C-alpha atoms as a printed R data frame, in Angstrom:
    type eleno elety resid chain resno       x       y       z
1   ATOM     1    CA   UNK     A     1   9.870   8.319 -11.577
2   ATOM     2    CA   UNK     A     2   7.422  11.340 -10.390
3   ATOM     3    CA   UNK     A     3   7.732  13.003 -13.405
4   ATOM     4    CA   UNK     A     4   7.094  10.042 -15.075
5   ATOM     5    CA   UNK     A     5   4.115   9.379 -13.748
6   ATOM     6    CA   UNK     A     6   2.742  12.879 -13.902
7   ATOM     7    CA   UNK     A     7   2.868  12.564 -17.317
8   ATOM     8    CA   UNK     A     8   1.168   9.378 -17.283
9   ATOM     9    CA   UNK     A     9  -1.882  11.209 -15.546
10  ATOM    10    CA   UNK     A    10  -3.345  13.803 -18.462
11  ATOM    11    CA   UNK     A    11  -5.065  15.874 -15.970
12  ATOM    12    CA   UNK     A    12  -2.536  16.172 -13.364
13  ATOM    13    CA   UNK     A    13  -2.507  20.175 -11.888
14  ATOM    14    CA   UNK     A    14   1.036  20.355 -10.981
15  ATOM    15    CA   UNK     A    15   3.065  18.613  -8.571
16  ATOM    16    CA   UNK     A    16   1.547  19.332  -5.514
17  ATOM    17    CA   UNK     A    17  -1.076  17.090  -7.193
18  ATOM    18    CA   UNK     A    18   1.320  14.048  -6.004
19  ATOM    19    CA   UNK     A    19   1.181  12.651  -2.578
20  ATOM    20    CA   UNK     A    20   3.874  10.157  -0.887
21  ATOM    21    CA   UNK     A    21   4.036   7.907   1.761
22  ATOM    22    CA   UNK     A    22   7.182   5.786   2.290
23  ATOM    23    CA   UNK     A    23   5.969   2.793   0.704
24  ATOM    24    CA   UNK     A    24   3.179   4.045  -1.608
25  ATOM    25    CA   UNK     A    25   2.242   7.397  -4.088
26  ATOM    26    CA   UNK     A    26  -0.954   9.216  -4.859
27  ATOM    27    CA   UNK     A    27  -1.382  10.616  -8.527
28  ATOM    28    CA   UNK     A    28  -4.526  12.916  -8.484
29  ATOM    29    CA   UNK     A    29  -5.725  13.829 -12.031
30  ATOM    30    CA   UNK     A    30  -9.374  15.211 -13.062
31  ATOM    31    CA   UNK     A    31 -11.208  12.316 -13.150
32  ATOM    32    CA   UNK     A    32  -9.807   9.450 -10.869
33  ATOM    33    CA   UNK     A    33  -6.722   9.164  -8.572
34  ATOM    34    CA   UNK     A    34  -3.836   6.478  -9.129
35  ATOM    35    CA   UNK     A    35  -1.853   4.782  -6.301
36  ATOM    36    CA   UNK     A    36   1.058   2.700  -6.534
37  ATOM    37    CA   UNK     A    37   2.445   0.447  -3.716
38  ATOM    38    CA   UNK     A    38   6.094   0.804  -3.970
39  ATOM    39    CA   UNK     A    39   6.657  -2.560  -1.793
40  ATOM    40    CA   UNK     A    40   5.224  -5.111  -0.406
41  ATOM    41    CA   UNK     A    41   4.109  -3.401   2.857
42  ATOM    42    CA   UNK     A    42   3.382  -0.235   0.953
43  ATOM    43    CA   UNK     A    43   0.846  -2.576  -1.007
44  ATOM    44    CA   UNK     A    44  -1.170  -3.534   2.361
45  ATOM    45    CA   UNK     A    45  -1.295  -0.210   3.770
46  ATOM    46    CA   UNK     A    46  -2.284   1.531   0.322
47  ATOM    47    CA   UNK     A    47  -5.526  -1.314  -0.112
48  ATOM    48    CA   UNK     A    48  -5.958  -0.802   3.541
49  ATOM    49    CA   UNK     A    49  -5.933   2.784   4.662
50  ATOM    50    CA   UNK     A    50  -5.958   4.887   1.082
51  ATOM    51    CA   UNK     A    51  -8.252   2.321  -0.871
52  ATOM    52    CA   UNK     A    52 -12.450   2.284  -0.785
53  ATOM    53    CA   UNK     A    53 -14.313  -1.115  -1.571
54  ATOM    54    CA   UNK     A    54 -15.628   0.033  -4.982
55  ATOM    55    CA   UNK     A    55 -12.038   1.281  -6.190
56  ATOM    56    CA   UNK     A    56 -10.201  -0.728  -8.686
57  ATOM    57    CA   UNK     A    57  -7.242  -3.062  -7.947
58  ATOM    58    CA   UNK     A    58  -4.921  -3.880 -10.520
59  ATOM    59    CA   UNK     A    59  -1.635  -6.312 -10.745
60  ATOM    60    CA   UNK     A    60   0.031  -7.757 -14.044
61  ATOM    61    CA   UNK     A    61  -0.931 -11.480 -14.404
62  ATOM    62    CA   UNK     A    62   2.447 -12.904 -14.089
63  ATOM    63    CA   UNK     A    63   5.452 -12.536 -11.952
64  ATOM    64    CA   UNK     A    64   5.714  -9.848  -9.132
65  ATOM    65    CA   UNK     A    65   4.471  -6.471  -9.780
66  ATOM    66    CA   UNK     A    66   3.162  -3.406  -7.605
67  ATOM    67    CA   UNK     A    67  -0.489  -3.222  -6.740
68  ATOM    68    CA   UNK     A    68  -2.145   0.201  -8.387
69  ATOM    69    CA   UNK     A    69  -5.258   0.883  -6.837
70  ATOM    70    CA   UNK     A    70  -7.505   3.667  -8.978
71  ATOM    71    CA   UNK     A    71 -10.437   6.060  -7.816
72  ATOM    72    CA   UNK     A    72 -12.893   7.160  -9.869
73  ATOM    73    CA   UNK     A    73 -14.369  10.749  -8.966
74  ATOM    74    CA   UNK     A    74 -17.515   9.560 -10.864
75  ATOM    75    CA   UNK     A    75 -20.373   8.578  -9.236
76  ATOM    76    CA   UNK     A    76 -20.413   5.858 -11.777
77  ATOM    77    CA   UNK     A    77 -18.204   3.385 -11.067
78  ATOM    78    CA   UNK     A    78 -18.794  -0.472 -11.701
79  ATOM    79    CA   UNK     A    79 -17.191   0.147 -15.153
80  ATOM    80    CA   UNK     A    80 -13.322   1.421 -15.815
81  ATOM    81    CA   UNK     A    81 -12.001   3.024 -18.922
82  ATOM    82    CA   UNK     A    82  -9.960   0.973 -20.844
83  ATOM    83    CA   UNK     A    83  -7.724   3.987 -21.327
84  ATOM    84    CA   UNK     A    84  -7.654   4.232 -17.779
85  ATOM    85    CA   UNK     A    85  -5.880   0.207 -17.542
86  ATOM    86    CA   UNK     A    86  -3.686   1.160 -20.238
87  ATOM    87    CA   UNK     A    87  -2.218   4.166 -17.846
88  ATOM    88    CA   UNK     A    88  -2.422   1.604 -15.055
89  ATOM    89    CA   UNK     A    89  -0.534  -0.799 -17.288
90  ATOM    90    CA   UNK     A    90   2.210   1.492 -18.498
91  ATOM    91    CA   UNK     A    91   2.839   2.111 -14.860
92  ATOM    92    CA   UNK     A    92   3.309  -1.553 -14.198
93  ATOM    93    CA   UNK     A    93   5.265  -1.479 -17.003
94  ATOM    94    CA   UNK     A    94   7.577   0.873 -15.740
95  ATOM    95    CA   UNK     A    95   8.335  -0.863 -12.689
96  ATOM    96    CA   UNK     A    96   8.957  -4.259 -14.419
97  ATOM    97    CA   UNK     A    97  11.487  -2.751 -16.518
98  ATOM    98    CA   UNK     A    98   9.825  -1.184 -19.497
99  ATOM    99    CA   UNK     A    99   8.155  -4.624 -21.048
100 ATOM   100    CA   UNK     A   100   6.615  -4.304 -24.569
101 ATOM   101    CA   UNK     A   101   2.974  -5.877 -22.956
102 ATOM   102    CA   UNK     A   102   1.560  -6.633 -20.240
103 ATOM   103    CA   UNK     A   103  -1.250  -8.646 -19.103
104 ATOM   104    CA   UNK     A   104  -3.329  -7.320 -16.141
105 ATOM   105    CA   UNK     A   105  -5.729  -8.824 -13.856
106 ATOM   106    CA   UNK     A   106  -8.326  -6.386 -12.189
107 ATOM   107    CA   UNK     A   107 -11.323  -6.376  -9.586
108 ATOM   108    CA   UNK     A   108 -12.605  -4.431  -7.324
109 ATOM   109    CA   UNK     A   109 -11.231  -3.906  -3.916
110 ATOM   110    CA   UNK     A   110 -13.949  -5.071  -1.952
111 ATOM   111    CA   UNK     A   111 -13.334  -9.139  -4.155
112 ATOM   112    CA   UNK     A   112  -9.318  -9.333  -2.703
113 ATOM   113    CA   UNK     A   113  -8.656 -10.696   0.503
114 ATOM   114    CA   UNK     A   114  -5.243  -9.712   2.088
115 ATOM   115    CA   UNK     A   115  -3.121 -13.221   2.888
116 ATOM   116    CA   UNK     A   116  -2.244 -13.386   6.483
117 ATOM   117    CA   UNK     A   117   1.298 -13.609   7.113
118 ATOM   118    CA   UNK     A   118   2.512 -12.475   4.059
119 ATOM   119    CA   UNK     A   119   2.567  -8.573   3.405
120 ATOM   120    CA   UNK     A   120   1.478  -7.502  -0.561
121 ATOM   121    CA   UNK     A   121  -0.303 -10.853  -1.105
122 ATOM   122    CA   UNK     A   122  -3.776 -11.094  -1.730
123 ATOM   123    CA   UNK     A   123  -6.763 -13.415  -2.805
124 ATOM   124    CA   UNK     A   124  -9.062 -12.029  -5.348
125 ATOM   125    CA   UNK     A   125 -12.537 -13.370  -6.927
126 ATOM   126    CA   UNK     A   126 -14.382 -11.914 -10.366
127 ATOM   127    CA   UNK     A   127 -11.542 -10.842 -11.654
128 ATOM   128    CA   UNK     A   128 -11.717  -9.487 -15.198
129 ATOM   129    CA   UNK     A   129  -8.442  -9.419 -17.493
130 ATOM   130    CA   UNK     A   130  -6.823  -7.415 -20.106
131 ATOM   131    CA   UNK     A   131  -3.649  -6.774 -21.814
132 ATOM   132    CA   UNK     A   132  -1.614  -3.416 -22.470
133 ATOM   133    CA   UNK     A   133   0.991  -3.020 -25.194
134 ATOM   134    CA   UNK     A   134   3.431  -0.259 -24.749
135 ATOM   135    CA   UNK     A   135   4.628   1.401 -27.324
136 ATOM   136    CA   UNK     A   136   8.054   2.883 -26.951
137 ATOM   137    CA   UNK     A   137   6.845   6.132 -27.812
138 ATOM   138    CA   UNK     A   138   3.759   5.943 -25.827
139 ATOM   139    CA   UNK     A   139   4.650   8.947 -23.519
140 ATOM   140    CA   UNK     A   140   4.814  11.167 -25.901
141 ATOM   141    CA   UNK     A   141   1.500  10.718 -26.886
142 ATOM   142    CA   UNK     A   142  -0.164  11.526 -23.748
């Protein structure tokens, strides 16, 4: 799954560039950072401790997915790169067993409210949607 994903990030250094908690990772590339809540708990501490209020938080539409919060190291960031949700979206992807599509919802962190009681789960306003199709050779073309 690492190497996975540090193919997923074009700028990635070298694996050092990857940090890991026990229930979420940090992907570091050149121009924004990727994190990915590996469960439910992971997901809470990740939008809690790792994530600012003007980073991005992304989750497919339907069914249960990880949360993948992203960092832009620009100073301009109301506005993500599509090419950025597709990486986002492969990820998801990946841990929902390698769909063809899949349809994301994203805000920014500051518009979710975490769900008391009920660890991953969140409330989120203004969110904005779009879809990612995967090709099967899609890693390859990174």
């Amino acid at each position: 799954m690492r190497q996975y994903l540090n193919r997923l990030l074009r700028n990635v250094k070298n694996e050092h560039d990857v940090k890991q908690s026990k229930d979420y990772e940090v992907f570091s590339g050149k121009n924004f950072d990727l994190a990915v809540g590996l469960n439910a708990s992971g997901n809470d501490r990740m939008r809690k401790e790792w994530a600012g209020k003007d980073d991005w938080w992304i989750h497919a539409t339907h069914g249960v997915s990880p949360h993948v919060i992203v960092k832009l190291k620009s100073s301009i960031a109301s506005v993500i790169d599509p090419e950025i949700l597709r990486l986002a979206g492969s990820c998801l992807a990946e841990y929902m067993n390698d769909r063809i599509e899949v349809d994301l919802i994203y805000t920014k962190v500051n518009m979710l409210k975490g769900v008391k009681g009920t660890p991953g789960k969140v409330t989120y306003k203004s969110e904005k949607h779009f879809r990612v199709y995967v090709d099967k050779n899609w890693k390859n073309l990174i």
